[in-house]
Amino acid sequence: KAGVTQTPRYLIKTRGQQVTLSCSPISGHRSVSWYQQTPGQGLQFLFEYFSETQRNKGNFPGRFSGRQFSNSRSEMNVSTLELGDSALYLCASLLAGGPGETQYFGPGTRLLVL
Amino acid sequence: KNEVEQSPQNLTAQEGEFITINCSYSVGISALHWLQQHPGGGIVSLFMLSSGKKKHGRLIATINIQEKHSSLHITASHPRDSAVYICAVRNNNDMRFGAGTRLTVKP
C-alpha cells in the first residue's frame, strides 16, 4: 500500500506570492489533516478534511485555505506569502479522522519564503 | 503556559540506558499521541492512548487521565532511537502539540 505523498517536497517563493501544496492520502483513507512546523512555534494544526468537507480549522489567518477532492486528495493554499510562512508543511492521512485514530504523516513540503 | 508541556527538552543517554520522557497537558482530550521525528522531518506515529498502557518492542507508553500525564519509556536505548519525540493531544476539534524532546543516544 503506497504511503502518503506530498508535492512538491521543496519550494522557494517570494513575499506576496501564493503557493499551493498537495497531499495524496493512503488509498482508502478519507481524512486529511494539515500541520505547520516552524522552529519557533513547533507543530501547529491548520485544518482537517473529511469527505471533501472541512471539519476543523486551527487558529490561522484566512490567507491559509484548503480543500479536499472526491478522490480524497487535498490541497492547501497560502496567499500573500509572508516571511513567517517559511515552514515545513505536513499532512497526515487518516481512515475517517476520529480522535483515536493513528495518523500517517507524509514527508512534508519545506517552504522557504524570501 | 503551554497546554502541552514536555520534559525534558533535551536528553542525552548512553546506549543501553532506560529513558523516560514526560508529557503533561491541561486541556480535555479524546486521545494522546506520541510521535517520533527524525532529522529530515519525517514523522512516525508511535502510540495512540486513551487510557492505560501500551507496549511496542522496546517502547512503552502510559497515560494517567486523572493526573493529565503521560510518559514514554524506551528500554535498552540504541543510537537509532536518536530523534525528537513529540507528545500531541487530540480533542474533537483539533490537535495540540508539545515542543518535543530531543533525544541523543551515544554508542
mmCIF file of C-alpha atoms in Angstrom:
data_model
loop_
_atom_site.group_PDB
_atom_site.id
_atom_site.type_symbol
_atom_site.label_atom_id
_atom_site.label_comp_id
_atom_site.label_asym_id
_atom_site.label_seq_id
_atom_site.Cartn_x
_atom_site.Cartn_y
_atom_site.Cartn_z
ATOM 1 C CA LYS A 1 0.000 0.000 0.000
ATOM 2 C CA ALA A 2 1.508 3.331 -1.000
ATOM 3 C CA GLY A 3 2.123 5.826 1.764
ATOM 4 C CA VAL A 4 1.216 9.465 1.998
ATOM 5 C CA THR A 5 2.712 11.608 -0.728
ATOM 6 C CA GLN A 6 3.219 15.348 -0.686
ATOM 7 C CA THR A 7 4.237 17.542 -3.579
ATOM 8 C CA PRO A 8 6.340 19.458 -4.066
ATOM 9 C CA ARG A 9 8.927 18.477 -1.466
ATOM 10 C CA TYR A 10 10.736 21.809 -1.573
ATOM 11 C CA LEU A 11 9.585 25.224 -2.655
ATOM 12 C CA ILE A 12 11.055 28.704 -2.710
ATOM 13 C CA LYS A 13 8.738 31.684 -3.069
ATOM 14 C CA THR A 14 8.967 35.422 -2.522
ATOM 15 C CA ARG A 15 6.830 37.590 -0.284
ATOM 16 C CA GLY A 16 3.419 38.380 -1.715
ATOM 17 C CA GLN A 17 3.236 35.304 -3.903
ATOM 18 C CA GLN A 18 0.838 32.467 -3.336
ATOM 19 C CA VAL A 19 1.533 28.751 -3.090
ATOM 20 C CA THR A 20 -0.440 25.521 -3.425
ATOM 21 C CA LEU A 21 0.664 22.314 -1.735
ATOM 22 C CA SER A 22 -0.738 18.882 -2.460
ATOM 23 C CA CYS A 23 -1.275 15.800 -0.324
ATOM 24 C CA SER A 24 -2.384 12.369 -1.501
ATOM 25 C CA PRO A 25 -3.525 10.169 1.400
ATOM 26 C CA ILE A 26 -3.236 6.422 1.713
ATOM 27 C CA SER A 27 -5.648 4.633 -0.580
ATOM 28 C CA GLY A 28 -8.976 4.159 1.207
ATOM 29 C CA HIS A 29 -8.353 6.930 3.732
ATOM 30 C CA ARG A 30 -10.922 9.686 3.631
ATOM 31 C CA SER A 31 -9.483 12.213 6.082
ATOM 32 C CA VAL A 32 -6.537 14.558 5.703
ATOM 33 C CA SER A 33 -5.108 16.899 8.305
ATOM 34 C CA TRP A 34 -2.586 19.654 7.669
ATOM 35 C CA TYR A 35 0.055 20.978 10.053
ATOM 36 C CA GLN A 36 2.674 23.701 10.026
ATOM 37 C CA GLN A 37 6.011 23.201 11.774
ATOM 38 C CA THR A 38 8.394 26.081 12.495
ATOM 39 C CA PRO A 39 11.414 26.290 14.810
ATOM 40 C CA GLY A 40 9.709 28.964 16.883
ATOM 41 C CA GLN A 41 6.154 27.657 17.193
ATOM 42 C CA GLY A 42 6.678 23.940 16.735
ATOM 43 C CA LEU A 43 3.856 21.913 15.245
ATOM 44 C CA GLN A 44 0.502 23.629 14.832
ATOM 45 C CA PHE A 45 -2.778 22.315 13.480
ATOM 46 C CA LEU A 46 -4.029 24.007 10.309
ATOM 47 C CA PHE A 47 -7.169 22.151 9.230
ATOM 48 C CA GLU A 48 -8.818 18.793 8.859
ATOM 49 C CA TYR A 49 -10.868 17.494 5.952
ATOM 50 C CA PHE A 50 -13.174 14.530 5.705
ATOM 51 C CA SER A 51 -15.086 13.559 2.568
ATOM 52 C CA GLU A 52 -14.491 16.933 0.906
ATOM 53 C CA THR A 53 -15.697 18.912 3.952
ATOM 54 C CA GLN A 54 -13.554 20.964 6.288
ATOM 55 C CA ARG A 55 -14.277 19.534 9.687
ATOM 56 C CA ASN A 56 -11.974 21.617 11.878
ATOM 57 C CA LYS A 57 -9.735 24.633 11.489
ATOM 58 C CA GLY A 58 -6.826 25.848 13.573
ATOM 59 C CA ASN A 59 -6.025 29.395 14.563
ATOM 60 C CA PHE A 60 -4.509 30.649 11.325
ATOM 61 C CA PRO A 61 -5.406 33.715 9.240
ATOM 62 C CA GLY A 62 -7.695 33.483 6.245
ATOM 63 C CA ARG A 63 -4.665 33.515 3.923
ATOM 64 C CA PHE A 64 -4.448 29.810 4.701
ATOM 65 C CA SER A 65 -7.098 27.748 2.971
ATOM 66 C CA GLY A 66 -7.583 24.232 1.800
ATOM 67 C CA ARG A 67 -9.835 21.822 0.052
ATOM 68 C CA GLN A 68 -10.326 18.140 -0.475
ATOM 69 C CA PHE A 69 -11.330 16.437 -3.685
ATOM 70 C CA SER A 70 -13.623 13.463 -4.247
ATOM 71 C CA ASN A 71 -10.603 11.150 -4.519
ATOM 72 C CA SER A 72 -9.533 12.340 -1.014
ATOM 73 C CA ARG A 73 -6.506 14.221 -2.316
ATOM 74 C CA SER A 74 -6.148 17.534 -0.556
ATOM 75 C CA GLU A 75 -4.568 20.852 -1.359
ATOM 76 C CA MET A 76 -3.704 23.766 0.850
ATOM 77 C CA ASN A 77 -3.160 27.273 -0.397
ATOM 78 C CA VAL A 78 -1.355 30.176 1.191
ATOM 79 C CA SER A 79 -1.920 33.564 -0.386
ATOM 80 C CA THR A 80 0.109 36.756 0.034
ATOM 81 C CA LEU A 81 3.068 34.897 1.488
ATOM 82 C CA GLU A 82 4.953 36.377 4.422
ATOM 83 C CA LEU A 83 8.454 35.572 5.636
ATOM 84 C CA GLY A 84 6.933 33.897 8.690
ATOM 85 C CA ASP A 85 5.176 31.359 6.482
ATOM 86 C CA SER A 86 8.518 29.649 5.912
ATOM 87 C CA ALA A 87 7.968 26.246 7.455
ATOM 88 C CA LEU A 88 7.635 22.528 6.985
ATOM 89 C CA TYR A 89 4.053 21.752 5.997
ATOM 90 C CA LEU A 90 2.951 18.252 6.882
ATOM 91 C CA CYS A 91 -0.179 16.405 6.016
ATOM 92 C CA ALA A 92 -1.496 13.317 7.739
ATOM 93 C CA SER A 93 -3.779 10.651 6.380
ATOM 94 C CA LEU A 94 -6.485 9.000 8.473
ATOM 95 C CA LEU A 95 -9.119 6.434 7.672
ATOM 96 C CA ALA A 96 -12.028 8.534 8.944
ATOM 97 C CA GLY A 97 -10.407 11.170 11.154
ATOM 98 C CA GLY A 98 -11.613 10.017 14.550
ATOM 99 C CA PRO A 99 -9.732 11.330 17.607
ATOM 100 C CA GLY A 100 -8.436 7.875 18.457
ATOM 101 C CA GLU A 101 -7.096 7.059 15.023
ATOM 102 C CA THR A 102 -3.459 6.688 14.092
ATOM 103 C CA GLN A 103 -2.214 9.445 11.801
ATOM 104 C CA TYR A 104 0.089 8.559 8.937
ATOM 105 C CA PHE A 105 2.285 11.504 8.090
ATOM 106 C CA GLY A 106 3.642 12.482 4.717
ATOM 107 C CA PRO A 107 7.277 13.552 4.236
ATOM 108 C CA GLY A 108 6.306 17.221 4.223
ATOM 109 C CA THR A 109 6.797 20.190 1.943
ATOM 110 C CA ARG A 110 9.535 22.575 3.007
ATOM 111 C CA LEU A 111 8.572 26.132 2.023
ATOM 112 C CA LEU A 112 11.048 28.981 2.087
ATOM 113 C CA VAL A 113 9.710 32.500 1.620
ATOM 114 C CA LEU A 114 12.303 35.113 0.632
ATOM 115 C CA LYS B 1 1.601 28.414 29.882
ATOM 116 C CA ASN B 2 1.600 25.886 27.070
ATOM 117 C CA GLU B 3 -1.335 23.490 27.081
ATOM 118 C CA VAL B 4 1.011 20.571 26.431
ATOM 119 C CA GLU B 5 4.277 20.529 28.352
ATOM 120 C CA GLN B 6 7.068 18.061 27.733
ATOM 121 C CA SER B 7 10.145 17.345 29.793
ATOM 122 C CA PRO B 8 12.997 17.238 29.420
ATOM 123 C CA GLN B 9 13.602 19.421 26.362
ATOM 124 C CA ASN B 10 16.879 17.679 25.633
ATOM 125 C CA LEU B 11 18.141 14.313 26.773
ATOM 126 C CA THR B 12 21.476 12.613 26.182
ATOM 127 C CA ALA B 13 21.870 8.968 27.119
ATOM 128 C CA GLN B 14 24.377 6.176 26.736
ATOM 129 C CA GLU B 15 23.414 3.159 24.683
ATOM 130 C CA GLY B 16 21.529 0.666 26.828
ATOM 131 C CA GLU B 17 20.090 3.183 29.279
ATOM 132 C CA PHE B 18 16.415 3.331 30.250
ATOM 133 C CA ILE B 19 14.814 6.568 29.087
ATOM 134 C CA THR B 20 11.691 8.374 30.229
ATOM 135 C CA ILE B 21 10.051 11.350 28.527
ATOM 136 C CA ASN B 22 7.150 13.073 30.248
ATOM 137 C CA CYS B 23 4.106 14.916 28.949
ATOM 138 C CA SER B 24 1.577 16.931 30.954
ATOM 139 C CA TYR B 25 -1.490 18.579 29.486
ATOM 140 C CA SER B 26 -4.080 20.982 30.781
ATOM 141 C CA VAL B 27 -6.961 20.513 28.323
ATOM 142 C CA GLY B 28 -9.620 17.876 27.929
ATOM 143 C CA ILE B 29 -8.603 15.221 25.463
ATOM 144 C CA SER B 30 -10.022 12.334 23.467
ATOM 145 C CA ALA B 31 -6.644 10.744 22.884
ATOM 146 C CA LEU B 32 -2.927 11.332 23.357
ATOM 147 C CA HIS B 33 -0.370 10.547 20.681
ATOM 148 C CA TRP B 34 3.370 10.015 20.864
ATOM 149 C CA LEU B 35 5.211 10.880 17.662
ATOM 150 C CA GLN B 36 8.809 10.391 16.577
ATOM 151 C CA GLN B 37 10.521 12.802 14.208
ATOM 152 C CA HIS B 38 13.886 12.027 12.662
ATOM 153 C CA PRO B 39 16.260 14.586 11.118
ATOM 154 C CA GLY B 40 14.863 15.495 7.721
ATOM 155 C CA GLY B 41 11.378 15.912 9.113
ATOM 156 C CA GLY B 42 9.575 12.615 8.675
ATOM 157 C CA ILE B 43 7.120 11.897 11.499
ATOM 158 C CA VAL B 44 6.058 8.459 12.615
ATOM 159 C CA SER B 45 3.186 7.830 14.975
ATOM 160 C CA LEU B 46 4.380 5.581 17.824
ATOM 161 C CA PHE B 47 1.338 5.289 20.081
ATOM 162 C CA MET B 48 -2.213 6.461 20.486
ATOM 163 C CA LEU B 49 -3.512 6.262 24.057
ATOM 164 C CA SER B 50 -6.828 6.995 25.663
ATOM 165 C CA SER B 51 -6.163 5.023 28.843
ATOM 166 C CA GLY B 52 -3.711 2.654 30.471
ATOM 167 C CA LYS B 53 -0.534 1.423 28.888
ATOM 168 C CA LYS B 54 0.733 0.223 25.519
ATOM 169 C CA LYS B 55 3.941 -1.563 24.568
ATOM 170 C CA HIS B 56 5.625 -1.970 21.218
ATOM 171 C CA GLY B 57 9.021 -3.599 21.200
ATOM 172 C CA ARG B 58 11.308 -1.573 23.456
ATOM 173 C CA LEU B 59 8.839 1.312 23.723
ATOM 174 C CA ILE B 60 6.225 1.660 26.431
ATOM 175 C CA ALA B 61 3.685 4.456 26.764
ATOM 176 C CA THR B 62 1.446 5.129 29.738
ATOM 177 C CA ILE B 63 -1.257 7.655 30.460
ATOM 178 C CA ASN B 64 -2.942 8.769 33.680
ATOM 179 C CA ILE B 65 -6.142 10.545 32.686
ATOM 180 C CA GLN B 66 -6.899 11.816 36.203
ATOM 181 C CA GLU B 67 -3.456 13.394 36.559
ATOM 182 C CA LYS B 68 -3.353 14.520 32.885
ATOM 183 C CA HIS B 69 0.054 13.000 32.433
ATOM 184 C CA SER B 70 1.693 10.558 30.048
ATOM 185 C CA SER B 71 5.140 9.008 29.865
ATOM 186 C CA LEU B 72 7.091 7.412 27.063
ATOM 187 C CA HIS B 73 9.731 4.905 28.102
ATOM 188 C CA ILE B 74 12.476 3.419 25.968
ATOM 189 C CA THR B 75 14.208 0.355 27.344
ATOM 190 C CA ALA B 76 17.733 -0.636 26.255
ATOM 191 C CA SER B 77 18.156 2.561 24.240
ATOM 192 C CA HIS B 78 20.070 2.467 20.969
ATOM 193 C CA PRO B 79 21.672 5.188 18.827
ATOM 194 C CA ARG B 80 18.937 4.661 16.225
ATOM 195 C CA ASP B 81 16.437 5.904 18.837
ATOM 196 C CA SER B 82 18.002 9.368 18.476
ATOM 197 C CA ALA B 83 15.178 11.614 17.330
ATOM 198 C CA VAL B 84 12.724 14.227 18.556
ATOM 199 C CA TYR B 85 9.780 12.761 20.453
ATOM 200 C CA ILE B 86 6.589 14.785 20.400
ATOM 201 C CA CYS B 87 3.527 14.463 22.580
ATOM 202 C CA ALA B 88 0.230 15.519 20.992
ATOM 203 C CA VAL B 89 -3.259 15.679 22.456
ATOM 204 C CA ARG B 90 -6.399 15.395 20.409
ATOM 205 C CA ASN B 91 -9.870 16.593 21.226
ATOM 206 C CA ASN B 92 -12.868 16.731 18.932
ATOM 207 C CA ASN B 93 -11.748 19.935 17.314
ATOM 208 C CA ASP B 94 -8.001 19.957 16.858
ATOM 209 C CA MET B 95 -4.633 18.648 17.905
ATOM 210 C CA ARG B 96 -2.192 20.393 20.251
ATOM 211 C CA PHE B 97 1.484 19.568 20.354
ATOM 212 C CA GLY B 98 4.247 19.690 22.898
ATOM 213 C CA ALA B 99 7.533 21.331 21.967
ATOM 214 C CA GLY B 100 9.258 17.986 21.687
ATOM 215 C CA THR B 101 12.113 16.214 23.467
ATOM 216 C CA ARG B 102 15.353 15.874 21.550
ATOM 217 C CA LEU B 103 16.917 12.528 22.445
ATOM 218 C CA THR B 104 20.523 11.670 21.609
ATOM 219 C CA VAL B 105 21.744 8.164 22.380
ATOM 220 C CA LYS B 106 25.514 7.779 22.273
ATOM 221 C CA PRO B 107 27.181 4.449 21.480
#
